[in-house]
PDB file of N, CA and C in Angstrom:
ATOM      1  N   UNK A   1     -79.951-161.459  60.401  1.00  0.00           N
ATOM      2  CA  UNK A   1     -80.115-160.017  60.302  1.00  0.00           C
ATOM      3  C   UNK A   1     -81.530-159.690  59.853  1.00  0.00           C
ATOM      4  N   UNK A   2     -81.962-158.533  60.160  1.00  0.00           N
ATOM      5  CA  UNK A   2     -83.305-158.070  59.846  1.00  0.00           C
ATOM      6  C   UNK A   2     -83.229-157.152  58.638  1.00  0.00           C
ATOM      7  N   UNK A   3     -83.706-157.607  57.481  1.00  0.00           N
ATOM      8  CA  UNK A   3     -83.571-156.844  56.239  1.00  0.00           C
ATOM      9  C   UNK A   3     -84.870-156.248  55.741  1.00  0.00           C
ATOM     10  N   UNK A   4     -85.922-156.317  56.504  1.00  0.00           N
ATOM     11  CA  UNK A   4     -87.191-155.767  56.040  1.00  0.00           C
ATOM     12  C   UNK A   4     -87.173-154.249  56.145  1.00  0.00           C
ATOM     13  N   UNK A   5     -87.752-153.623  55.145  1.00  0.00           N
ATOM     14  CA  UNK A   5     -87.842-152.160  55.119  1.00  0.00           C
ATOM     15  C   UNK A   5     -89.273-151.790  55.484  1.00  0.00           C
ATOM     16  N   UNK A   6     -89.407-150.886  56.407  1.00  0.00           N
ATOM     17  CA  UNK A   6     -90.748-150.467  56.791  1.00  0.00           C
ATOM     18  C   UNK A   6     -91.350-149.642  55.666  1.00  0.00           C
ATOM     19  N   UNK A   7     -92.669-149.687  55.494  1.00  0.00           N
ATOM     20  CA  UNK A   7     -93.311-148.967  54.387  1.00  0.00           C
ATOM     21  C   UNK A   7     -92.970-147.480  54.341  1.00  0.00           C
ATOM     22  N   UNK A   8     -92.807-146.840  55.470  1.00  0.00           N
ATOM     23  CA  UNK A   8     -92.498-145.407  55.484  1.00  0.00           C
ATOM     24  C   UNK A   8     -91.142-145.097  54.891  1.00  0.00           C
ATOM     25  N   UNK A   9     -90.186-145.994  55.044  1.00  0.00           N
ATOM     26  CA  UNK A   9     -88.834-145.752  54.527  1.00  0.00           C
ATOM     27  C   UNK A   9     -88.771-145.813  53.012  1.00  0.00           C
ATOM     28  N   UNK A  10     -89.502-146.712  52.388  1.00  0.00           N
ATOM     29  CA  UNK A  10     -89.423-146.830  50.926  1.00  0.00           C
ATOM     30  C   UNK A  10     -89.962-145.581  50.245  1.00  0.00           C
ATOM     31  N   UNK A  11     -90.999-145.010  50.770  1.00  0.00           N
ATOM     32  CA  UNK A  11     -91.559-143.800  50.178  1.00  0.00           C
ATOM     33  C   UNK A  11     -90.555-142.651  50.280  1.00  0.00           C
ATOM     34  N   UNK A  12     -89.881-142.555  51.429  1.00  0.00           N
ATOM     35  CA  UNK A  12     -88.895-141.488  51.642  1.00  0.00           C
ATOM     36  C   UNK A  12     -87.725-141.642  50.660  1.00  0.00           C
ATOM     37  N   UNK A  13     -87.237-142.859  50.482  1.00  0.00           N
ATOM     38  CA  UNK A  13     -86.132-143.104  49.559  1.00  0.00           C
ATOM     39  C   UNK A  13     -86.558-142.798  48.130  1.00  0.00           C
ATOM     40  N   UNK A  14     -87.752-143.208  47.753  1.00  0.00           N
ATOM     41  CA  UNK A  14     -88.256-142.938  46.398  1.00  0.00           C
ATOM     42  C   UNK A  14     -88.378-141.440  46.152  1.00  0.00           C
ATOM     43  N   UNK A  15     -88.830-140.697  47.161  1.00  0.00           N
ATOM     44  CA  UNK A  15     -88.961-139.247  47.030  1.00  0.00           C
ATOM     45  C   UNK A  15     -87.592-138.598  46.847  1.00  0.00           C
ATOM     46  N   UNK A  16     -86.603-139.029  47.636  1.00  0.00           N
ATOM     47  CA  UNK A  16     -85.256-138.472  47.508  1.00  0.00           C
ATOM     48  C   UNK A  16     -84.681-138.774  46.126  1.00  0.00           C
ATOM     49  N   UNK A  17     -84.906-139.998  45.627  1.00  0.00           N
ATOM     50  CA  UNK A  17     -84.415-140.369  44.303  1.00  0.00           C
ATOM     51  C   UNK A  17     -85.067-139.497  43.236  1.00  0.00           C
ATOM     52  N   UNK A  18     -86.371-139.269  43.355  1.00  0.00           N
ATOM     53  CA  UNK A  18     -87.092-138.434  42.396  1.00  0.00           C
ATOM     54  C   UNK A  18     -86.558-137.003  42.431  1.00  0.00           C
ATOM     55  N   UNK A  19     -86.289-136.471  43.618  1.00  0.00           N
ATOM     56  CA  UNK A  19     -85.749-135.118  43.739  1.00  0.00           C
ATOM     57  C   UNK A  19     -84.365-135.033  43.104  1.00  0.00           C
ATOM     58  N   UNK A  20     -83.552-136.090  43.303  1.00  0.00           N
ATOM     59  CA  UNK A  20     -82.225-136.115  42.701  1.00  0.00           C
ATOM     60  C   UNK A  20     -82.318-136.103  41.181  1.00  0.00           C
ATOM     61  N   UNK A  21     -83.257-136.857  40.630  1.00  0.00           N
ATOM     62  CA  UNK A  21     -83.455-136.880  39.179  1.00  0.00           C
ATOM     63  C   UNK A  21     -83.873-135.505  38.675  1.00  0.00           C
ATOM     64  N   UNK A  22     -84.750-134.822  39.415  1.00  0.00           N
ATOM     65  CA  UNK A  22     -85.188-133.483  39.005  1.00  0.00           C
ATOM     66  C   UNK A  22     -84.024-132.510  38.992  1.00  0.00           C
ATOM     67  N   UNK A  23     -83.169-132.576  40.016  1.00  0.00           N
ATOM     68  CA  UNK A  23     -82.010-131.685  40.094  1.00  0.00           C
ATOM     69  C   UNK A  23     -81.076-131.963  38.929  1.00  0.00           C
ATOM     70  N   UNK A  24     -80.827-133.239  38.652  1.00  0.00           N
ATOM     71  CA  UNK A  24     -79.936-133.611  37.563  1.00  0.00           C
ATOM     72  C   UNK A  24     -80.496-133.153  36.215  1.00  0.00           C
ATOM     73  N   UNK A  25     -81.780-133.346  36.004  1.00  0.00           N
ATOM     74  CA  UNK A  25     -82.404-132.925  34.741  1.00  0.00           C
ATOM     75  C   UNK A  25     -82.380-131.404  34.622  1.00  0.00           C
ATOM     76  N   UNK A  26     -82.651-130.710  35.721  1.00  0.00           N
ATOM     77  CA  UNK A  26     -82.612-129.242  35.749  1.00  0.00           C
ATOM     78  C   UNK A  26     -81.218-128.753  35.357  1.00  0.00           C
ATOM     79  N   UNK A  27     -80.203-129.338  35.979  1.00  0.00           N
ATOM     80  CA  UNK A  27     -78.823-128.937  35.716  1.00  0.00           C
ATOM     81  C   UNK A  27     -78.459-129.214  34.254  1.00  0.00           C
ATOM     82  N   UNK A  28     -78.772-130.406  33.766  1.00  0.00           N
ATOM     83  CA  UNK A  28     -78.433-130.765  32.387  1.00  0.00           C
ATOM     84  C   UNK A  28     -79.129-129.875  31.373  1.00  0.00           C
ATOM     85  N   UNK A  29     -80.393-129.555  31.625  1.00  0.00           N
ATOM     86  CA  UNK A  29     -81.145-128.693  30.712  1.00  0.00           C
ATOM     87  C   UNK A  29     -80.495-127.322  30.607  1.00  0.00           C
ATOM     88  N   UNK A  30     -80.159-126.733  31.751  1.00  0.00           N
ATOM     89  CA  UNK A  30     -79.563-125.391  31.736  1.00  0.00           C
ATOM     90  C   UNK A  30     -78.134-125.410  31.186  1.00  0.00           C
ATOM     91  N   UNK A  31     -77.383-126.449  31.479  1.00  0.00           N
ATOM     92  CA  UNK A  31     -76.020-126.511  30.949  1.00  0.00           C
ATOM     93  C   UNK A  31     -76.034-126.706  29.428  1.00  0.00           C
ATOM     94  N   UNK A  32     -76.979-127.463  28.926  1.00  0.00           N
ATOM     95  CA  UNK A  32     -77.101-127.627  27.469  1.00  0.00           C
ATOM     96  C   UNK A  32     -77.496-126.312  26.808  1.00  0.00           C
ATOM     97  N   UNK A  33     -78.427-125.601  27.430  1.00  0.00           N
ATOM     98  CA  UNK A  33     -78.843-124.301  26.892  1.00  0.00           C
ATOM     99  C   UNK A  33     -77.687-123.308  26.936  1.00  0.00           C
ATOM    100  N   UNK A  34     -76.888-123.363  27.990  1.00  0.00           N
ATOM    101  CA  UNK A  34     -75.723-122.473  28.099  1.00  0.00           C
ATOM    102  C   UNK A  34     -74.713-122.777  26.994  1.00  0.00           C
ATOM    103  N   UNK A  35     -74.473-124.057  26.748  1.00  0.00           N
ATOM    104  CA  UNK A  35     -73.536-124.438  25.690  1.00  0.00           C
ATOM    105  C   UNK A  35     -74.046-123.988  24.330  1.00  0.00           C
ATOM    106  N   UNK A  36     -75.337-124.142  24.109  1.00  0.00           N
ATOM    107  CA  UNK A  36     -75.924-123.706  22.843  1.00  0.00           C
ATOM    108  C   UNK A  36     -75.738-122.195  22.653  1.00  0.00           C
ATOM    109  N   UNK A  37     -76.012-121.435  23.702  1.00  0.00           N
ATOM    110  CA  UNK A  37     -75.849-119.973  23.621  1.00  0.00           C
ATOM    111  C   UNK A  37     -74.386-119.608  23.396  1.00  0.00           C
ATOM    112  N   UNK A  38     -73.477-120.326  24.055  1.00  0.00           N
ATOM    113  CA  UNK A  38     -72.046-120.048  23.885  1.00  0.00           C
ATOM    114  C   UNK A  38     -71.611-120.306  22.444  1.00  0.00           C
ATOM    115  N   UNK A  39     -72.123-121.372  21.851  1.00  0.00           N
ATOM    116  CA  UNK A  39     -71.783-121.665  20.457  1.00  0.00           C
ATOM    117  C   UNK A  39     -72.353-120.616  19.504  1.00  0.00           C
ATOM    118  N   UNK A  40     -73.502-120.053  19.852  1.00  0.00           N
ATOM    119  CA  UNK A  40     -74.107-119.031  19.002  1.00  0.00           C
ATOM    120  C   UNK A  40     -73.340-117.706  19.057  1.00  0.00           C
ATOM    121  N   UNK A  41     -72.617-117.445  20.149  1.00  0.00           N
ATOM    122  CA  UNK A  41     -71.874-116.183  20.285  1.00  0.00           C
ATOM    123  C   UNK A  41     -70.908-116.015  19.124  1.00  0.00           C
ATOM    124  N   UNK A  42     -70.174-117.067  18.815  1.00  0.00           N
ATOM    125  CA  UNK A  42     -69.131-116.908  17.794  1.00  0.00           C
ATOM    126  C   UNK A  42     -69.676-116.750  16.381  1.00  0.00           C
ATOM    127  N   UNK A  43     -70.946-117.106  16.169  1.00  0.00           N
ATOM    128  CA  UNK A  43     -71.503-116.949  14.826  1.00  0.00           C
ATOM    129  C   UNK A  43     -72.199-115.604  14.632  1.00  0.00           C
ATOM    130  N   UNK A  44     -72.188-114.771  15.662  1.00  0.00           N
ATOM    131  CA  UNK A  44     -72.850-113.466  15.583  1.00  0.00           C
ATOM    132  C   UNK A  44     -71.870-112.404  15.095  1.00  0.00           C
ATOM    133  N   UNK A  45     -72.406-111.408  14.419  1.00  0.00           N
ATOM    134  CA  UNK A  45     -71.567-110.335  13.894  1.00  0.00           C
ATOM    135  C   UNK A  45     -71.661-109.071  14.732  1.00  0.00           C
ATOM    136  N   UNK A  46     -72.843-108.760  15.210  1.00  0.00           N
ATOM    137  CA  UNK A  46     -72.984-107.498  15.944  1.00  0.00           C
ATOM    138  C   UNK A  46     -72.611-107.684  17.414  1.00  0.00           C
ATOM    139  N   UNK A  47     -72.118-106.620  17.994  1.00  0.00           N
ATOM    140  CA  UNK A  47     -71.738-106.628  19.401  1.00  0.00           C
ATOM    141  C   UNK A  47     -72.956-106.895  20.282  1.00  0.00           C
ATOM    142  N   UNK A  48     -74.113-106.341  19.892  1.00  0.00           N
ATOM    143  CA  UNK A  48     -75.338-106.528  20.670  1.00  0.00           C
ATOM    144  C   UNK A  48     -75.762-108.001  20.690  1.00  0.00           C
ATOM    145  N   UNK A  49     -75.683-108.659  19.547  1.00  0.00           N
ATOM    146  CA  UNK A  49     -76.047-110.082  19.481  1.00  0.00           C
ATOM    147  C   UNK A  49     -75.097-110.931  20.300  1.00  0.00           C
ATOM    148  N   UNK A  50     -73.815-110.639  20.201  1.00  0.00           N
ATOM    149  CA  UNK A  50     -72.840-111.382  20.998  1.00  0.00           C
ATOM    150  C   UNK A  50     -73.117-111.196  22.487  1.00  0.00           C
ATOM    151  N   UNK A  51     -73.398-109.976  22.887  1.00  0.00           N
ATOM    152  CA  UNK A  51     -73.690-109.698  24.301  1.00  0.00           C
ATOM    153  C   UNK A  51     -74.948-110.418  24.772  1.00  0.00           C
ATOM    154  N   UNK A  52     -75.951-110.449  23.916  1.00  0.00           N
ATOM    155  CA  UNK A  52     -77.204-111.116  24.265  1.00  0.00           C
ATOM    156  C   UNK A  52     -76.962-112.604  24.539  1.00  0.00           C
ATOM    157  N   UNK A  53     -76.216-113.271  23.654  1.00  0.00           N
ATOM    158  CA  UNK A  53     -75.969-114.701  23.834  1.00  0.00           C
ATOM    159  C   UNK A  53     -75.018-114.970  24.997  1.00  0.00           C
ATOM    160  N   UNK A  54     -74.099-114.049  25.264  1.00  0.00           N
ATOM    161  CA  UNK A  54     -73.237-114.207  26.448  1.00  0.00           C
ATOM    162  C   UNK A  54     -74.070-114.136  27.724  1.00  0.00           C
ATOM    163  N   UNK A  55     -74.997-113.166  27.764  1.00  0.00           N
ATOM    164  CA  UNK A  55     -75.878-113.039  28.943  1.00  0.00           C
ATOM    165  C   UNK A  55     -76.734-114.283  29.106  1.00  0.00           C
ATOM    166  N   UNK A  56     -77.276-114.770  27.983  1.00  0.00           N
ATOM    167  CA  UNK A  56     -78.104-115.967  28.022  1.00  0.00           C
ATOM    168  C   UNK A  56     -77.297-117.167  28.540  1.00  0.00           C
ATOM    169  N   UNK A  57     -76.067-117.290  28.070  1.00  0.00           N
ATOM    170  CA  UNK A  57     -75.193-118.367  28.502  1.00  0.00           C
ATOM    171  C   UNK A  57     -74.955-118.282  30.015  1.00  0.00           C
ATOM    172  N   UNK A  58     -74.600-117.104  30.495  1.00  0.00           N
ATOM    173  CA  UNK A  58     -74.354-116.924  31.931  1.00  0.00           C
ATOM    174  C   UNK A  58     -75.610-117.150  32.761  1.00  0.00           C
ATOM    175  N   UNK A  59     -76.751-116.696  32.261  1.00  0.00           N
ATOM    176  CA  UNK A  59     -78.006-116.914  32.989  1.00  0.00           C
ATOM    177  C   UNK A  59     -78.301-118.404  33.146  1.00  0.00           C
ATOM    178  N   UNK A  60     -78.067-119.168  32.092  1.00  0.00           N
ATOM    179  CA  UNK A  60     -78.319-120.610  32.167  1.00  0.00           C
ATOM    180  C   UNK A  60     -77.305-121.302  33.078  1.00  0.00           C
ATOM    181  N   UNK A  61     -76.062-120.844  33.050  1.00  0.00           N
ATOM    182  CA  UNK A  61     -75.068-121.437  33.948  1.00  0.00           C
ATOM    183  C   UNK A  61     -75.418-121.157  35.404  1.00  0.00           C
ATOM    184  N   UNK A  62     -75.840-119.930  35.691  1.00  0.00           N
ATOM    185  CA  UNK A  62     -76.263-119.597  37.062  1.00  0.00           C
ATOM    186  C   UNK A  62     -77.474-120.428  37.469  1.00  0.00           C
ATOM    187  N   UNK A  63     -78.420-120.594  36.548  1.00  0.00           N
ATOM    188  CA  UNK A  63     -79.621-121.379  36.847  1.00  0.00           C
ATOM    189  C   UNK A  63     -79.272-122.844  37.093  1.00  0.00           C
ATOM    190  N   UNK A  64     -78.251-123.349  36.400  1.00  0.00           N
ATOM    191  CA  UNK A  64     -77.867-124.750  36.595  1.00  0.00           C
ATOM    192  C   UNK A  64     -77.235-124.968  37.963  1.00  0.00           C
ATOM    193  N   UNK A  65     -76.698-123.917  38.563  1.00  0.00           N
ATOM    194  CA  UNK A  65     -76.099-124.027  39.890  1.00  0.00           C
ATOM    195  C   UNK A  65     -77.082-123.735  41.012  1.00  0.00           C
ATOM    196  N   UNK A  66     -78.186-123.084  40.675  1.00  0.00           N
ATOM    197  CA  UNK A  66     -79.185-122.725  41.676  1.00  0.00           C
ATOM    198  C   UNK A  66     -80.005-123.954  42.069  1.00  0.00           C
ATOM    199  N   UNK A  67     -80.499-123.970  43.300  1.00  0.00           N
ATOM    200  CA  UNK A  67     -81.353-125.091  43.707  1.00  0.00           C
ATOM    201  C   UNK A  67     -82.636-125.105  42.881  1.00  0.00           C
ATOM    202  N   UNK A  68     -83.183-126.277  42.690  1.00  0.00           N
ATOM    203  CA  UNK A  68     -84.413-126.436  41.913  1.00  0.00           C
ATOM    204  C   UNK A  68     -85.574-125.874  42.717  1.00  0.00           C
ATOM    205  N   UNK A  69     -86.362-125.026  42.075  1.00  0.00           N
ATOM    206  CA  UNK A  69     -87.549-124.472  42.723  1.00  0.00           C
ATOM    207  C   UNK A  69     -88.693-125.453  42.557  1.00  0.00           C
ATOM    208  N   UNK A  70     -89.426-125.686  43.624  1.00  0.00           N
ATOM    209  CA  UNK A  70     -90.586-126.579  43.520  1.00  0.00           C
ATOM    210  C   UNK A  70     -91.680-125.879  42.732  1.00  0.00           C
ATOM    211  N   UNK A  71     -92.244-126.595  41.787  1.00  0.00           N
ATOM    212  CA  UNK A  71     -93.334-126.035  40.987  1.00  0.00           C
ATOM    213  C   UNK A  71     -94.597-125.951  41.831  1.00  0.00           C
ATOM    214  N   UNK A  72     -95.234-124.819  41.781  1.00  0.00           N
ATOM    215  CA  UNK A  72     -96.483-124.680  42.547  1.00  0.00           C
ATOM    216  C   UNK A  72     -97.651-125.183  41.715  1.00  0.00           C
ATOM    217  N   UNK A  73     -98.617-125.770  42.382  1.00  0.00           N
ATOM    218  CA  UNK A  73     -99.748-126.389  41.679  1.00  0.00           C
ATOM    219  C   UNK A  73    -100.717-125.359  41.172  1.00  0.00           C
TER     220      UNK A  73
END
């Protein structure tokens, strides 16, 4: 069998792996921030503070589901 990988294929695989890592890190970062905001909701006394942390939690959850935006140079 022929098991050699052409140079062009390794770069493509490495790029896909790097993109997957970015997506995973993006998702984990936003989900952690959402959990933090959710935990802060219950320690708040005012309705405004609770609403603020609920919005923050939902914003981070939505961001964790959104595709990763490529950073512009």
